[in-house]
PDB file of C-alpha atoms in Angstrom:
ATOM      1  CA  VAL A 111       1.895  12.590  28.210  1.00  0.00           C
ATOM      2  CA  GLU A 112      -0.179  15.783  28.177  1.00  0.00           C
ATOM      3  CA  ASP A 113       1.008  18.441  25.741  1.00  0.00           C
ATOM      4  CA  ALA A 114       0.253  21.655  27.634  1.00  0.00           C
ATOM      5  CA  ALA A 115       2.957  23.664  25.852  1.00  0.00           C
ATOM      6  CA  GLN A 116       0.602  26.541  25.040  1.00  0.00           C
ATOM      7  CA  ALA A 117      -2.004  25.919  27.719  1.00  0.00           C
ATOM      8  CA  LEU A 118      -0.444  27.227  30.931  1.00  0.00           C
ATOM      9  CA  GLY A 119      -3.253  28.851  32.921  1.00  0.00           C
ATOM     10  CA  SER A 120      -6.054  26.984  31.154  1.00  0.00           C
ATOM     11  CA  THR A 121      -8.356  24.755  33.155  1.00  0.00           C
ATOM     12  CA  LEU A 122     -10.802  21.937  32.398  1.00  0.00           C
ATOM     13  CA  ARG A 123     -13.566  21.422  34.957  1.00  0.00           C
ATOM     14  CA  GLY A 124     -11.357  23.251  37.462  1.00  0.00           C
ATOM     15  CA  ASP A 125      -8.260  21.135  36.858  1.00  0.00           C
ATOM     16  CA  CYS A 126      -5.180  22.956  35.563  1.00  0.00           C
ATOM     17  CA  ALA A 127      -3.715  22.096  32.176  1.00  0.00           C
ATOM     18  CA  GLY A 128      -0.579  20.053  32.726  1.00  0.00           C
ATOM     19  CA  THR A 129      -2.100  18.054  35.591  1.00  0.00           C
ATOM     20  CA  LEU A 130      -4.529  15.963  33.519  1.00  0.00           C
ATOM     21  CA  GLY A 131      -2.015  13.364  32.308  1.00  0.00           C
ATOM     22  CA  ASP A 132       0.714  11.298  33.929  1.00  0.00           C
ATOM     23  CA  ILE A 133       3.241  13.875  32.686  1.00  0.00           C
ATOM     24  CA  GLY A 134       2.511  17.489  31.745  1.00  0.00           C
ATOM     25  CA  ILE A 135       4.725  19.343  29.264  1.00  0.00           C
ATOM     26  CA  PHE A 136       5.079  23.149  29.332  1.00  0.00           C
ATOM     27  CA  SER A 137       6.904  25.521  27.020  1.00  0.00           C
ATOM     28  CA  PHE A 138       8.471  28.719  28.334  1.00  0.00           C
ATOM     29  CA  PHE A 139       9.327  30.084  24.888  1.00  0.00           C
ATOM     30  CA  PRO A 140       9.264  33.921  25.104  1.00  0.00           C
ATOM     31  CA  SER A 141       5.844  34.245  23.440  1.00  0.00           C
ATOM     32  CA  LYS A 142       4.101  31.846  25.844  1.00  0.00           C
ATOM     33  CA  ALA A 143       1.951  32.917  28.803  1.00  0.00           C
ATOM     34  CA  LEU A 144       5.008  32.409  31.033  1.00  0.00           C
ATOM     35  CA  GLY A 145       8.025  33.093  28.860  1.00  0.00           C
ATOM     36  CA  ALA A 146      11.762  33.028  29.465  1.00  0.00           C
ATOM     37  CA  ALA A 147      14.312  35.075  27.530  1.00  0.00           C
ATOM     38  CA  GLY A 148      14.956  32.145  25.189  1.00  0.00           C
ATOM     39  CA  ASP A 149      14.012  28.516  24.711  1.00  0.00           C
ATOM     40  CA  ALA A 150      12.966  26.826  27.947  1.00  0.00           C
ATOM     41  CA  GLY A 151      10.440  24.308  29.185  1.00  0.00           C
ATOM     42  CA  ALA A 152       9.495  21.896  31.939  1.00  0.00           C
ATOM     43  CA  CYS A 153       7.875  18.523  32.602  1.00  0.00           C
ATOM     44  CA  VAL A 154       5.694  17.996  35.674  1.00  0.00           C
ATOM     45  CA  THR A 155       4.356  14.849  37.328  1.00  0.00           C
ATOM     46  CA  ASP A 156       3.102  13.616  40.691  1.00  0.00           C
ATOM     47  CA  ASP A 157       4.540  10.147  40.072  1.00  0.00           C
ATOM     48  CA  VAL A 158       7.788   9.691  42.015  1.00  0.00           C
ATOM     49  CA  ALA A 159       9.171   7.027  39.671  1.00  0.00           C
ATOM     50  CA  LEU A 160       8.475   9.139  36.586  1.00  0.00           C
ATOM     51  CA  ALA A 161      10.010  12.204  38.250  1.00  0.00           C
ATOM     52  CA  GLU A 162      13.200  10.275  39.034  1.00  0.00           C
ATOM     53  CA  SER A 163      13.339   8.903  35.481  1.00  0.00           C
ATOM     54  CA  MET A 164      12.892  12.347  33.932  1.00  0.00           C
ATOM     55  CA  ALA A 165      15.537  13.813  36.228  1.00  0.00           C
ATOM     56  CA  ARG A 166      18.033  11.244  34.926  1.00  0.00           C
ATOM     57  CA  ILE A 167      17.080  11.721  31.280  1.00  0.00           C
ATOM     58  CA  ARG A 168      17.529  15.509  31.527  1.00  0.00           C
ATOM     59  CA  SER A 169      21.095  15.110  32.768  1.00  0.00           C
ATOM     60  CA  HIS A 170      22.709  12.606  30.399  1.00  0.00           C
ATOM     61  CA  GLY A 171      20.955   9.671  32.071  1.00  0.00           C
ATOM     62  CA  ALA A 172      22.905  10.105  35.305  1.00  0.00           C
ATOM     63  CA  GLY A 173      21.371   9.627  38.731  1.00  0.00           C
ATOM     64  CA  LYS A 174      24.385  11.292  40.264  1.00  0.00           C
ATOM     65  CA  THR A 175      27.590  12.766  38.848  1.00  0.00           C
ATOM     66  CA  TYR A 176      29.437  10.371  36.518  1.00  0.00           C
ATOM     67  CA  THR A 177      26.948   7.560  37.160  1.00  0.00           C
ATOM     68  CA  TRP A 178      25.144   7.018  33.856  1.00  0.00           C
ATOM     69  CA  GLU A 179      22.197   4.690  34.320  1.00  0.00           C
ATOM     70  CA  ARG A 180      20.353   5.153  31.017  1.00  0.00           C
ATOM     71  CA  ILE A 181      20.471   7.037  27.720  1.00  0.00           C
ATOM     72  CA  GLY A 182      19.700  10.724  28.213  1.00  0.00           C
ATOM     73  CA  GLY A 183      20.721  14.155  27.027  1.00  0.00           C
ATOM     74  CA  ASN A 184      21.548  17.658  28.170  1.00  0.00           C
ATOM     75  CA  TYR A 185      18.027  18.960  28.744  1.00  0.00           C
ATOM     76  CA  ARG A 186      18.682  21.097  31.806  1.00  0.00           C
ATOM     77  CA  LEU A 187      17.079  24.517  32.172  1.00  0.00           C
ATOM     78  CA  ASP A 188      19.938  26.977  32.549  1.00  0.00           C
ATOM     79  CA  ALA A 189      20.151  29.134  35.673  1.00  0.00           C
ATOM     80  CA  LEU A 190      19.568  32.455  33.896  1.00  0.00           C
ATOM     81  CA  GLN A 191      16.306  31.293  32.308  1.00  0.00           C
ATOM     82  CA  ALA A 192      15.195  29.817  35.635  1.00  0.00           C
ATOM     83  CA  ALA A 193      15.879  33.113  37.417  1.00  0.00           C
ATOM     84  CA  ILE A 194      13.858  35.065  34.845  1.00  0.00           C
ATOM     85  CA  LEU A 195      10.959  32.619  35.103  1.00  0.00           C
ATOM     86  CA  ASP A 196      11.072  32.760  38.900  1.00  0.00           C
ATOM     87  CA  VAL A 197      10.598  36.546  38.835  1.00  0.00           C
ATOM     88  CA  LYS A 198       7.864  36.435  36.174  1.00  0.00           C
ATOM     89  CA  LEU A 199       5.992  33.639  37.963  1.00  0.00           C
ATOM     90  CA  ALA A 200       4.842  36.054  40.678  1.00  0.00           C
ATOM     91  CA  ALA A 201       3.121  38.203  38.044  1.00  0.00           C
ATOM     92  CA  LEU A 202       1.536  35.256  36.209  1.00  0.00           C
ATOM     93  CA  PRO A 203      -1.975  35.445  37.785  1.00  0.00           C
ATOM     94  CA  ALA A 204      -2.366  39.123  36.883  1.00  0.00           C
ATOM     95  CA  ARG A 205      -0.962  38.574  33.388  1.00  0.00           C
ATOM     96  CA  LEU A 206      -3.323  35.640  32.796  1.00  0.00           C
ATOM     97  CA  ALA A 207      -6.283  37.730  33.961  1.00  0.00           C
ATOM     98  CA  ARG A 208      -5.355  40.495  31.515  1.00  0.00           C
ATOM     99  CA  ARG A 209      -4.870  37.982  28.688  1.00  0.00           C
ATOM    100  CA  ARG A 210      -8.282  36.423  29.399  1.00  0.00           C
ATOM    101  CA  ALA A 211     -10.033  39.796  29.471  1.00  0.00           C
ATOM    102  CA  ILE A 212      -8.561  40.695  26.083  1.00  0.00           C
ATOM    103  CA  GLY A 213      -9.308  37.243  24.678  1.00  0.00           C
ATOM    104  CA  GLN A 214     -12.926  37.285  25.808  1.00  0.00           C
ATOM    105  CA  ARG A 215     -13.473  40.700  24.264  1.00  0.00           C
ATOM    106  CA  LEU A 216     -11.980  39.697  20.926  1.00  0.00           C
ATOM    107  CA  VAL A 217     -13.812  36.366  20.870  1.00  0.00           C
ATOM    108  CA  ALA A 218     -17.127  38.106  21.493  1.00  0.00           C
ATOM    109  CA  ALA A 219     -16.433  40.488  18.601  1.00  0.00           C
ATOM    110  CA  ALA A 220     -15.390  37.648  16.292  1.00  0.00           C
ATOM    111  CA  ILE A 221     -18.512  35.618  17.049  1.00  0.00           C
ATOM    112  CA  ARG A 222     -20.761  38.619  16.416  1.00  0.00           C
ATOM    113  CA  VAL A 223     -19.470  38.839  12.847  1.00  0.00           C
ATOM    114  CA  GLY A 224     -19.547  35.156  12.002  1.00  0.00           C
ATOM    115  CA  ALA A 225     -16.128  33.715  12.927  1.00  0.00           C
ATOM    116  CA  VAL A 226     -15.721  30.542  14.969  1.00  0.00           C
ATOM    117  CA  ALA A 227     -13.523  30.985  18.027  1.00  0.00           C
ATOM    118  CA  LEU A 228     -11.602  27.944  19.256  1.00  0.00           C
ATOM    119  CA  THR A 229     -12.058  28.212  23.019  1.00  0.00           C
ATOM    120  CA  GLY A 230     -12.336  24.537  23.936  1.00  0.00           C
ATOM    121  CA  ALA A 231     -15.152  22.669  25.656  1.00  0.00           C
ATOM    122  CA  ALA A 232     -17.800  24.443  27.708  1.00  0.00           C
ATOM    123  CA  GLU A 233     -16.021  23.325  30.902  1.00  0.00           C
ATOM    124  CA  CYS A 234     -12.722  24.837  29.713  1.00  0.00           C
ATOM    125  CA  GLU A 235     -11.331  28.191  30.810  1.00  0.00           C
ATOM    126  CA  PRO A 236      -8.885  29.069  28.015  1.00  0.00           C
ATOM    127  CA  ALA A 237      -5.705  31.111  28.334  1.00  0.00           C
ATOM    128  CA  PHE A 238      -5.920  32.416  24.729  1.00  0.00           C
ATOM    129  CA  ALA A 239      -2.324  31.564  23.921  1.00  0.00           C
ATOM    130  CA  PRO A 240      -2.800  32.004  21.045  1.00  0.00           C
ATOM    131  CA  LEU A 241      -6.306  33.249  20.285  1.00  0.00           C
ATOM    132  CA  ALA A 242      -7.360  31.115  17.327  1.00  0.00           C
ATOM    133  CA  LEU A 243     -10.284  31.690  14.979  1.00  0.00           C
ATOM    134  CA  ARG A 244     -11.676  29.490  12.236  1.00  0.00           C
ATOM    135  CA  ILE A 245     -12.676  31.441   9.124  1.00  0.00           C
ATOM    136  CA  PRO A 246     -13.953  29.308   6.217  1.00  0.00           C
ATOM    137  CA  GLU A 247     -13.461  30.565   2.663  1.00  0.00           C
ATOM    138  CA  ARG A 248     -12.166  34.077   3.473  1.00  0.00           C
ATOM    139  CA  ARG A 249      -9.272  33.437   5.855  1.00  0.00           C
ATOM    140  CA  ASN A 250      -6.559  34.834   3.571  1.00  0.00           C
ATOM    141  CA  GLU A 251      -8.644  37.896   2.750  1.00  0.00           C
ATOM    142  CA  VAL A 252      -9.212  38.594   6.452  1.00  0.00           C
ATOM    143  CA  LEU A 253      -5.531  38.043   7.182  1.00  0.00           C
ATOM    144  CA  ALA A 254      -4.510  40.508   4.455  1.00  0.00           C
ATOM    145  CA  HIS A 255      -6.907  43.158   5.785  1.00  0.00           C
ATOM    146  CA  LEU A 256      -5.612  42.788   9.332  1.00  0.00           C
ATOM    147  CA  ARG A 257      -2.011  43.045   8.149  1.00  0.00           C
ATOM    148  CA  GLU A 258      -2.876  46.208   6.211  1.00  0.00           C
ATOM    149  CA  ARG A 259      -4.249  47.668   9.441  1.00  0.00           C
ATOM    150  CA  GLY A 260      -0.998  46.871  11.245  1.00  0.00           C
ATOM    151  CA  VAL A 261      -2.302  43.834  13.130  1.00  0.00           C
ATOM    152  CA  ASP A 262       0.232  41.014  13.475  1.00  0.00           C
ATOM    153  CA  ALA A 263      -2.248  38.229  12.713  1.00  0.00           C
ATOM    154  CA  ARG A 264      -0.700  34.891  11.751  1.00  0.00           C
ATOM    155  CA  VAL A 265      -1.477  31.420  10.443  1.00  0.00           C
ATOM    156  CA  HIS A 266      -0.648  28.599  12.866  1.00  0.00           C
ATOM    157  CA  TYR A 267       0.014  26.393  10.924  1.00  0.00           C
ATOM    158  CA  PRO A 268       0.134  26.812   7.129  1.00  0.00           C
ATOM    159  CA  THR A 269       0.797  23.151   6.276  1.00  0.00           C
ATOM    160  CA  THR A 270       0.296  19.689   7.703  1.00  0.00           C
ATOM    161  CA  LEU A 271       3.148  17.458   8.828  1.00  0.00           C
ATOM    162  CA  PRO A 272       2.394  14.769   6.197  1.00  0.00           C
ATOM    163  CA  ALA A 273       2.877  17.450   3.531  1.00  0.00           C
ATOM    164  CA  CYS A 274       6.431  18.140   4.712  1.00  0.00           C
ATOM    165  CA  PRO A 275       9.164  16.077   3.003  1.00  0.00           C
ATOM    166  CA  PRO A 276      10.667  14.545   6.198  1.00  0.00           C
ATOM    167  CA  PHE A 277       7.277  13.095   7.206  1.00  0.00           C
ATOM    168  CA  ALA A 278       5.658  12.368   3.834  1.00  0.00           C
ATOM    169  CA  VAL A 279       7.267   8.924   3.759  1.00  0.00           C
ATOM    170  CA  TYR A 280       5.102   7.889   6.732  1.00  0.00           C
ATOM    171  CA  ALA A 281       1.844   8.651   4.930  1.00  0.00           C
ATOM    172  CA  PRO A 282       2.421   8.104   1.193  1.00  0.00           C
ATOM    173  CA  GLY A 283      -0.629   8.890  -0.882  1.00  0.00           C
ATOM    174  CA  GLN A 284      -2.803   9.541   2.159  1.00  0.00           C
ATOM    175  CA  SER A 285      -5.162  12.457   2.633  1.00  0.00           C
ATOM    176  CA  PHE A 286      -5.929  14.190   5.929  1.00  0.00           C
ATOM    177  CA  PRO A 287      -8.921  16.390   5.031  1.00  0.00           C
ATOM    178  CA  GLU A 288      -9.637  17.820   8.496  1.00  0.00           C
ATOM    179  CA  ALA A 289      -6.025  18.805   9.121  1.00  0.00           C
ATOM    180  CA  GLU A 290      -5.773  20.217   5.602  1.00  0.00           C
ATOM    181  CA  ARG A 291      -8.990  22.197   6.097  1.00  0.00           C
ATOM    182  CA  ALA A 292      -7.584  23.616   9.329  1.00  0.00           C
ATOM    183  CA  THR A 293      -4.525  24.961   7.497  1.00  0.00           C
ATOM    184  CA  ARG A 294      -6.889  26.868   5.184  1.00  0.00           C
ATOM    185  CA  GLU A 295      -9.179  28.238   7.903  1.00  0.00           C
ATOM    186  CA  LEU A 296      -7.208  28.916  11.089  1.00  0.00           C
ATOM    187  CA  LEU A 297      -6.122  32.432  11.995  1.00  0.00           C
ATOM    188  CA  SER A 298      -4.335  33.553  15.174  1.00  0.00           C
ATOM    189  CA  LEU A 299      -4.771  37.027  16.641  1.00  0.00           C
ATOM    190  CA  PRO A 300      -2.399  38.864  18.975  1.00  0.00           C
ATOM    191  CA  CYS A 301      -3.556  38.343  22.551  1.00  0.00           C
ATOM    192  CA  HIS A 302      -1.106  39.122  25.337  1.00  0.00           C
ATOM    193  CA  PRO A 303      -0.952  41.292  28.475  1.00  0.00           C
ATOM    194  CA  GLU A 304       1.294  43.919  26.882  1.00  0.00           C
ATOM    195  CA  LEU A 305      -1.492  45.077  24.552  1.00  0.00           C
ATOM    196  CA  THR A 306      -2.792  48.491  25.575  1.00  0.00           C
ATOM    197  CA  ASP A 307      -6.517  49.288  25.684  1.00  0.00           C
ATOM    198  CA  ALA A 308      -6.087  51.405  22.561  1.00  0.00           C
ATOM    199  CA  GLU A 309      -4.362  48.545  20.733  1.00  0.00           C
ATOM    200  CA  VAL A 310      -7.101  46.114  21.729  1.00  0.00           C
ATOM    201  CA  GLU A 311      -9.750  48.542  20.486  1.00  0.00           C
ATOM    202  CA  HIS A 312      -7.880  48.946  17.184  1.00  0.00           C
ATOM    203  CA  LEU A 313      -7.536  45.176  16.817  1.00  0.00           C
ATOM    204  CA  GLU A 314     -11.226  44.649  17.563  1.00  0.00           C
ATOM    205  CA  ARG A 315     -12.311  47.249  15.013  1.00  0.00           C
ATOM    206  CA  ALA A 316      -9.934  45.896  12.358  1.00  0.00           C
ATOM    207  CA  LEU A 317     -11.290  42.372  12.913  1.00  0.00           C
ATOM    208  CA  ILE A 318     -14.899  43.501  12.614  1.00  0.00           C
ATOM    209  CA  GLU A 319     -14.092  45.417   9.418  1.00  0.00           C
ATOM    210  CA  ALA A 320     -12.232  42.443   7.966  1.00  0.00           C
ATOM    211  CA  LEU A 321     -15.160  40.132   8.601  1.00  0.00           C
ATOM    212  CA  GLY A 322     -17.649  42.588   7.132  1.00  0.00           C
ATOM    213  CA  GLY A 323     -19.328  43.687  10.337  1.00  0.00           C
ATOM    214  CA  PRO A 324     -20.874  47.095  11.055  1.00  0.00           C
TER     215      PRO A 324
END
C-alpha cells in the first residue's frame, strides 16, 4: 500500500505517485494539492480483484445492496465532495505548476542560506505539499522569526507516535533517535497556488532573514 496522501502530482522516474504500489492512497483534505471542501480521499489500483474488494469494504462489505460479503464500513465519498473535486480536477495541472514554481524558488533561497530542503531523490519531481525544510539547532528560532513576520510556518510533526500515550505501550523504553531528531529540525513553509507574487517575495525574504542570510 503506497501512502501518497500528500504526494498527488509528484513523480519518481516519470511514474506518478500513487501508481508505484499495488494500492495508492490519496487525501483530498482541503489543504492538499487537490482538496475538497472537507475530509475526502480515494484509493486507486489497477488490480481488478483489489478494486472489487475495496469497493465492498467502502460500502459496509456489500457487493450489492443488502448483500454483505465481508466486514466493511461507510467509507463512501459523498456526492458534494465528489462534485467539488471534479470541478477542481480540471485546474490541477495549472495549480501544480504554480505550486512547483513557488516551491523551487523557496527551496533555492533556503539552500543558499544553509537549510536542507526535503525534495526527495534526484529522480523525484516533488509537489511541495508541504514544503519541508530541515534546520538543525535553530529551528524554533527560525519558526519564531517567520511567525513574527506574518508567515504561517508550522512544525509537521512536533512529536513521535511512540511518545504519545496510546502508542507508548507498543515501544516501552525504546528510543527512536532519527524520528526524534526530525521533530526538532523539521519546518514546513506555506506553498500553495493561492500565494501571490508579493506574498512569495515576502516569504522568501523573511526566510533568508531568519536563517541569517544577506
